[in-house]
Amino acid sequence: VIRAKISGEKIVSPSNSSSAYMKMIQYEIKLIKASGNLLHMFKGFEKVKDIQYVYTPVFSSLCGVKLDSSNKVQYLLSGNMLNDGKVSIGLCDFVEPWDNLSLSQKKNLNYRYQSGCDCRIATCNTVPCTTSEDSECLWTDWFLDNSLSGEQARHFACIKRSDGSCSWYRGGPPPDKDFLDMSDP
């Protein structure tokens, strides 16, 4: 999960294939530097220290993603590491212009989401829906709003509480040791 600009693109083919369906777009990226010259790499730095390119299928029917390569748009990019060490992005990954993110999402990326790594998000598809464990947060955006970017996704983070259970947290300063369910006024 990184924050980056796209500074170039070209079509590449695997050396062992001439099929048009195997072609990939190679996006050259520039990681955005945060304060103190640190790079905005929110997750994955334990697997790769420096990312120069991300890859996506040429065709949207194969989940290829079209990005602005003019070096003007900042993106939040999430993807997967392939067996050969390349980073792949697709339509099922979270790929969003940085300016489209809510203030809560930007703040949560810097701290809060990491606090929820021991938590699981359970999707509510039909009623009744409940969580099966204390370590789950029930996500209802898809059921209530038919949306992947509803109120919970844009403004809340699923955080582990001091008693070991997980619950939705909205806004405010980072949760402290005595965190309880709370929200900004």
PDB file of C-alpha atoms in Angstrom:
ATOM      1  CA  VAL A   1       0.000   0.000   0.000  1.00  0.00           C
ATOM      2  CA  ILE A   2       1.748   3.145  -1.215  1.00  0.00           C
ATOM      3  CA  ARG A   3       1.155   6.765  -2.126  1.00  0.00           C
ATOM      4  CA  ALA A   4       2.670   7.570  -5.509  1.00  0.00           C
ATOM      5  CA  LYS A   5       2.517   9.445  -8.800  1.00  0.00           C
ATOM      6  CA  ILE A   6       2.682   7.729 -12.179  1.00  0.00           C
ATOM      7  CA  SER A   7       5.538   9.204 -14.210  1.00  0.00           C
ATOM      8  CA  GLY A   8       5.422   6.942 -17.253  1.00  0.00           C
ATOM      9  CA  GLU A   9       3.897   3.881 -18.837  1.00  0.00           C
ATOM     10  CA  LYS A  10       4.737   1.317 -21.490  1.00  0.00           C
ATOM     11  CA  ILE A  11       3.381  -1.977 -22.733  1.00  0.00           C
ATOM     12  CA  VAL A  12       5.528  -4.996 -21.892  1.00  0.00           C
ATOM     13  CA  SER A  13       5.179  -8.665 -22.802  1.00  0.00           C
ATOM     14  CA  PRO A  14       6.468 -11.708 -20.964  1.00  0.00           C
ATOM     15  CA  SER A  15       9.499 -13.070 -22.802  1.00  0.00           C
ATOM     16  CA  ASN A  16       7.872 -16.480 -23.180  1.00  0.00           C
ATOM     17  CA  SER A  17       4.597 -15.272 -24.739  1.00  0.00           C
ATOM     18  CA  SER A  18       3.462 -13.349 -27.787  1.00  0.00           C
ATOM     19  CA  SER A  19      -0.216 -13.375 -26.760  1.00  0.00           C
ATOM     20  CA  ALA A  20      -1.865  -9.960 -26.598  1.00  0.00           C
ATOM     21  CA  TYR A  21      -3.720 -11.148 -23.492  1.00  0.00           C
ATOM     22  CA  MET A  22      -0.454 -11.609 -21.612  1.00  0.00           C
ATOM     23  CA  LYS A  23       0.671  -8.036 -22.227  1.00  0.00           C
ATOM     24  CA  MET A  24       0.948  -5.771 -19.201  1.00  0.00           C
ATOM     25  CA  ILE A  25       1.108  -2.027 -18.672  1.00  0.00           C
ATOM     26  CA  GLN A  26       4.264  -1.158 -16.773  1.00  0.00           C
ATOM     27  CA  TYR A  27       3.641   2.036 -14.815  1.00  0.00           C
ATOM     28  CA  GLU A  28       6.727   3.863 -13.630  1.00  0.00           C
ATOM     29  CA  ILE A  29       6.010   5.321 -10.214  1.00  0.00           C
ATOM     30  CA  LYS A  30       7.447   7.972  -7.937  1.00  0.00           C
ATOM     31  CA  LEU A  31       6.752   7.438  -4.255  1.00  0.00           C
ATOM     32  CA  ILE A  32       5.523  10.555  -2.474  1.00  0.00           C
ATOM     33  CA  LYS A  33       7.805  11.747   0.300  1.00  0.00           C
ATOM     34  CA  ALA A  34       6.285  12.599   3.650  1.00  0.00           C
ATOM     35  CA  SER A  35       7.776  14.842   6.295  1.00  0.00           C
ATOM     36  CA  GLY A  36      11.335  13.953   7.249  1.00  0.00           C
ATOM     37  CA  ASN A  37      12.021  12.565   3.757  1.00  0.00           C
ATOM     38  CA  LEU A  38      10.251   9.294   4.607  1.00  0.00           C
ATOM     39  CA  LEU A  39       8.393   7.626   1.759  1.00  0.00           C
ATOM     40  CA  HIS A  40       4.652   7.066   1.953  1.00  0.00           C
ATOM     41  CA  MET A  41       4.766   3.277   1.961  1.00  0.00           C
ATOM     42  CA  PHE A  42       2.028   2.259   4.363  1.00  0.00           C
ATOM     43  CA  LYS A  43       2.329  -1.505   4.020  1.00  0.00           C
ATOM     44  CA  GLY A  44       4.645  -3.931   2.267  1.00  0.00           C
ATOM     45  CA  PHE A  45       8.017  -2.371   3.088  1.00  0.00           C
ATOM     46  CA  GLU A  46       8.971  -5.625   4.805  1.00  0.00           C
ATOM     47  CA  LYS A  47       8.715  -7.341   1.393  1.00  0.00           C
ATOM     48  CA  VAL A  48      10.189  -4.707  -0.897  1.00  0.00           C
ATOM     49  CA  LYS A  49      12.314  -1.679  -0.014  1.00  0.00           C
ATOM     50  CA  ASP A  50      11.993   0.251  -3.252  1.00  0.00           C
ATOM     51  CA  ILE A  51       9.289   0.112  -5.905  1.00  0.00           C
ATOM     52  CA  GLN A  52       9.993   1.577  -9.342  1.00  0.00           C
ATOM     53  CA  TYR A  53       7.171  -0.045 -11.315  1.00  0.00           C
ATOM     54  CA  VAL A  54       3.724  -1.515 -10.852  1.00  0.00           C
ATOM     55  CA  TYR A  55       2.097  -3.764 -13.437  1.00  0.00           C
ATOM     56  CA  THR A  56      -1.486  -4.261 -14.581  1.00  0.00           C
ATOM     57  CA  PRO A  57      -3.077  -6.198 -17.460  1.00  0.00           C
ATOM     58  CA  VAL A  58      -3.610  -4.199 -20.649  1.00  0.00           C
ATOM     59  CA  PHE A  59      -7.266  -5.205 -20.831  1.00  0.00           C
ATOM     60  CA  SER A  60      -9.849  -4.093 -18.266  1.00  0.00           C
ATOM     61  CA  SER A  61     -11.617  -7.414 -18.870  1.00  0.00           C
ATOM     62  CA  LEU A  62      -8.576  -8.994 -17.186  1.00  0.00           C
ATOM     63  CA  CYS A  63      -8.848  -6.445 -14.335  1.00  0.00           C
ATOM     64  CA  GLY A  64      -6.377  -3.968 -15.835  1.00  0.00           C
ATOM     65  CA  VAL A  65      -6.407  -0.484 -14.285  1.00  0.00           C
ATOM     66  CA  LYS A  66      -5.950   2.689 -16.341  1.00  0.00           C
ATOM     67  CA  LEU A  67      -4.010   5.427 -14.505  1.00  0.00           C
ATOM     68  CA  ASP A  68      -2.987   8.973 -15.398  1.00  0.00           C
ATOM     69  CA  SER A  69       0.723   8.788 -16.251  1.00  0.00           C
ATOM     70  CA  SER A  70       1.277  12.560 -16.549  1.00  0.00           C
ATOM     71  CA  ASN A  71       3.009  12.730 -13.133  1.00  0.00           C
ATOM     72  CA  LYS A  72       0.250  15.059 -11.921  1.00  0.00           C
ATOM     73  CA  VAL A  73      -2.133  12.777  -9.993  1.00  0.00           C
ATOM     74  CA  GLN A  74      -1.215  11.257  -6.639  1.00  0.00           C
ATOM     75  CA  TYR A  75      -2.674   7.794  -6.046  1.00  0.00           C
ATOM     76  CA  LEU A  76      -3.131   5.469  -3.147  1.00  0.00           C
ATOM     77  CA  LEU A  77      -2.143   2.122  -4.680  1.00  0.00           C
ATOM     78  CA  SER A  78      -2.629  -1.311  -3.184  1.00  0.00           C
ATOM     79  CA  GLY A  79      -1.692  -4.516  -4.927  1.00  0.00           C
ATOM     80  CA  ASN A  80       0.033  -7.855  -4.683  1.00  0.00           C
ATOM     81  CA  MET A  81       3.561  -9.140  -4.983  1.00  0.00           C
ATOM     82  CA  LEU A  82       3.943 -11.631  -7.833  1.00  0.00           C
ATOM     83  CA  ASN A  83       6.264 -14.651  -7.678  1.00  0.00           C
ATOM     84  CA  ASP A  84       8.895 -12.798  -9.717  1.00  0.00           C
ATOM     85  CA  GLY A  85       8.937  -9.873  -7.261  1.00  0.00           C
ATOM     86  CA  LYS A  86       6.881  -7.507  -9.417  1.00  0.00           C
ATOM     87  CA  VAL A  87       3.995  -5.573  -7.866  1.00  0.00           C
ATOM     88  CA  SER A  88       0.650  -6.085  -9.591  1.00  0.00           C
ATOM     89  CA  ILE A  89      -2.442  -3.876  -9.323  1.00  0.00           C
ATOM     90  CA  GLY A  90      -5.954  -4.658 -10.559  1.00  0.00           C
ATOM     91  CA  LEU A  91      -9.601  -3.681 -10.415  1.00  0.00           C
ATOM     92  CA  CYS A  92     -10.129  -5.658  -7.197  1.00  0.00           C
ATOM     93  CA  ASP A  93      -7.358  -3.735  -5.417  1.00  0.00           C
ATOM     94  CA  PHE A  94      -7.873  -0.372  -3.747  1.00  0.00           C
ATOM     95  CA  VAL A  95      -6.582   2.118  -6.332  1.00  0.00           C
ATOM     96  CA  GLU A  96      -7.802   5.655  -5.751  1.00  0.00           C
ATOM     97  CA  PRO A  97      -6.629   9.222  -6.464  1.00  0.00           C
ATOM     98  CA  TRP A  98      -5.292  10.573  -3.152  1.00  0.00           C
ATOM     99  CA  ASP A  99      -7.530  13.657  -3.381  1.00  0.00           C
ATOM    100  CA  ASN A 100     -10.625  11.423  -3.517  1.00  0.00           C
ATOM    101  CA  LEU A 101      -9.897   9.995  -0.067  1.00  0.00           C
ATOM    102  CA  SER A 102     -11.684  11.402   2.961  1.00  0.00           C
ATOM    103  CA  LEU A 103      -9.678  13.160   5.681  1.00  0.00           C
ATOM    104  CA  SER A 104     -10.396  10.170   7.945  1.00  0.00           C
ATOM    105  CA  GLN A 105      -8.967   7.721   5.396  1.00  0.00           C
ATOM    106  CA  LYS A 106      -5.788   9.780   5.058  1.00  0.00           C
ATOM    107  CA  LYS A 107      -5.365   9.968   8.842  1.00  0.00           C
ATOM    108  CA  ASN A 108      -6.201   6.289   9.291  1.00  0.00           C
ATOM    109  CA  LEU A 109      -3.537   5.244   6.781  1.00  0.00           C
ATOM    110  CA  ASN A 110      -0.847   6.890   8.877  1.00  0.00           C
ATOM    111  CA  TYR A 111      -1.732   5.141  12.119  1.00  0.00           C
ATOM    112  CA  ARG A 112      -5.136   3.677  12.850  1.00  0.00           C
ATOM    113  CA  TYR A 113      -5.408   0.900  10.268  1.00  0.00           C
ATOM    114  CA  GLN A 114      -2.173  -0.573  11.655  1.00  0.00           C
ATOM    115  CA  SER A 115      -3.861  -0.747  15.055  1.00  0.00           C
ATOM    116  CA  GLY A 116      -6.490  -3.013  13.553  1.00  0.00           C
ATOM    117  CA  CYS A 117      -4.220  -5.648  12.017  1.00  0.00           C
ATOM    118  CA  ASP A 118      -5.383  -8.214  14.588  1.00  0.00           C
ATOM    119  CA  CYS A 119      -9.011  -7.454  13.744  1.00  0.00           C
ATOM    120  CA  ARG A 120     -11.165  -8.906  10.971  1.00  0.00           C
ATOM    121  CA  ILE A 121     -13.928  -7.145   9.073  1.00  0.00           C
ATOM    122  CA  ALA A 122     -17.044  -9.273   8.544  1.00  0.00           C
ATOM    123  CA  THR A 123     -19.190  -8.252   5.569  1.00  0.00           C
ATOM    124  CA  CYS A 124     -22.936  -7.996   6.060  1.00  0.00           C
ATOM    125  CA  ASN A 125     -24.641  -9.275   2.899  1.00  0.00           C
ATOM    126  CA  THR A 126     -28.098 -10.187   4.220  1.00  0.00           C
ATOM    127  CA  VAL A 127     -30.053  -9.697   7.437  1.00  0.00           C
ATOM    128  CA  PRO A 128     -29.740 -10.771  10.110  1.00  0.00           C
ATOM    129  CA  CYS A 129     -25.977 -10.427  10.192  1.00  0.00           C
ATOM    130  CA  THR A 130     -23.750 -10.643  13.217  1.00  0.00           C
ATOM    131  CA  THR A 131     -20.111 -11.043  14.069  1.00  0.00           C
ATOM    132  CA  SER A 132     -18.978 -14.479  15.191  1.00  0.00           C
ATOM    133  CA  GLU A 133     -15.983 -13.319  17.238  1.00  0.00           C
ATOM    134  CA  ASP A 134     -15.061 -10.331  19.420  1.00  0.00           C
ATOM    135  CA  SER A 135     -12.163  -9.637  17.035  1.00  0.00           C
ATOM    136  CA  GLU A 136     -14.562  -8.782  14.174  1.00  0.00           C
ATOM    137  CA  CYS A 137     -16.157  -5.505  13.089  1.00  0.00           C
ATOM    138  CA  LEU A 138     -19.404  -5.788  11.120  1.00  0.00           C
ATOM    139  CA  TRP A 139     -19.189  -3.878   7.814  1.00  0.00           C
ATOM    140  CA  THR A 140     -22.610  -2.822   6.535  1.00  0.00           C
ATOM    141  CA  ASP A 141     -21.806  -0.349   3.708  1.00  0.00           C
ATOM    142  CA  TRP A 142     -22.342  -2.979   1.009  1.00  0.00           C
ATOM    143  CA  PHE A 143     -25.703  -4.061   2.433  1.00  0.00           C
ATOM    144  CA  LEU A 144     -27.094  -0.619   3.368  1.00  0.00           C
ATOM    145  CA  ASP A 145     -25.658   1.553   0.586  1.00  0.00           C
ATOM    146  CA  ASN A 146     -24.696  -1.000  -2.085  1.00  0.00           C
ATOM    147  CA  SER A 147     -21.335   0.764  -1.970  1.00  0.00           C
ATOM    148  CA  LEU A 148     -17.704  -0.071  -1.332  1.00  0.00           C
ATOM    149  CA  SER A 149     -17.053   3.487  -0.198  1.00  0.00           C
ATOM    150  CA  GLY A 150     -19.885   4.217   2.189  1.00  0.00           C
ATOM    151  CA  GLU A 151     -19.885   5.834   5.618  1.00  0.00           C
ATOM    152  CA  GLN A 152     -17.917   3.108   7.400  1.00  0.00           C
ATOM    153  CA  ALA A 153     -15.264   2.762   4.688  1.00  0.00           C
ATOM    154  CA  ARG A 154     -14.708   6.505   4.367  1.00  0.00           C
ATOM    155  CA  HIS A 155     -14.864   7.590   8.004  1.00  0.00           C
ATOM    156  CA  PHE A 156     -14.189   4.658  10.348  1.00  0.00           C
ATOM    157  CA  ALA A 157     -11.394   2.242  11.238  1.00  0.00           C
ATOM    158  CA  CYS A 158     -11.772  -1.181  12.841  1.00  0.00           C
ATOM    159  CA  ILE A 159      -9.514  -0.959  15.908  1.00  0.00           C
ATOM    160  CA  LYS A 160      -8.506  -3.371  18.655  1.00  0.00           C
ATOM    161  CA  ARG A 161      -9.676  -2.164  22.084  1.00  0.00           C
ATOM    162  CA  SER A 162      -7.858  -2.516  25.380  1.00  0.00           C
ATOM    163  CA  ASP A 163      -9.985  -5.557  26.285  1.00  0.00           C
ATOM    164  CA  GLY A 164      -8.900  -7.371  23.087  1.00  0.00           C
ATOM    165  CA  SER A 165     -12.172  -6.918  21.232  1.00  0.00           C
ATOM    166  CA  CYS A 166     -12.462  -4.909  18.016  1.00  0.00           C
ATOM    167  CA  SER A 167     -14.907  -2.134  17.157  1.00  0.00           C
ATOM    168  CA  TRP A 168     -15.393   0.764  14.771  1.00  0.00           C
ATOM    169  CA  TYR A 169     -13.620   4.007  15.651  1.00  0.00           C
ATOM    170  CA  ARG A 170     -14.310   7.363  14.041  1.00  0.00           C
ATOM    171  CA  GLY A 171     -11.962  10.336  13.867  1.00  0.00           C
ATOM    172  CA  GLY A 172     -10.248  12.165  16.696  1.00  0.00           C
ATOM    173  CA  PRO A 173      -6.666  11.640  17.872  1.00  0.00           C
ATOM    174  CA  PRO A 174      -5.069   8.174  17.676  1.00  0.00           C
ATOM    175  CA  PRO A 175      -6.589   5.793  20.218  1.00  0.00           C
ATOM    176  CA  ASP A 176      -4.700   5.488  23.490  1.00  0.00           C
ATOM    177  CA  LYS A 177      -4.345   2.522  25.839  1.00  0.00           C
ATOM    178  CA  ASP A 178      -7.700   3.188  27.469  1.00  0.00           C
ATOM    179  CA  PHE A 179      -9.531   3.413  24.130  1.00  0.00           C
ATOM    180  CA  LEU A 180     -13.269   2.831  24.296  1.00  0.00           C
ATOM    181  CA  ASP A 181     -15.933   3.267  21.640  1.00  0.00           C
ATOM    182  CA  MET A 182     -16.028   6.954  20.836  1.00  0.00           C
ATOM    183  CA  SER A 183     -16.538   9.381  17.990  1.00  0.00           C
ATOM    184  CA  ASP A 184     -15.892  12.980  17.212  1.00  0.00           C
ATOM    185  CA  PRO A 185     -18.729  15.370  18.114  1.00  0.00           C
TER     186      PRO A 185
END
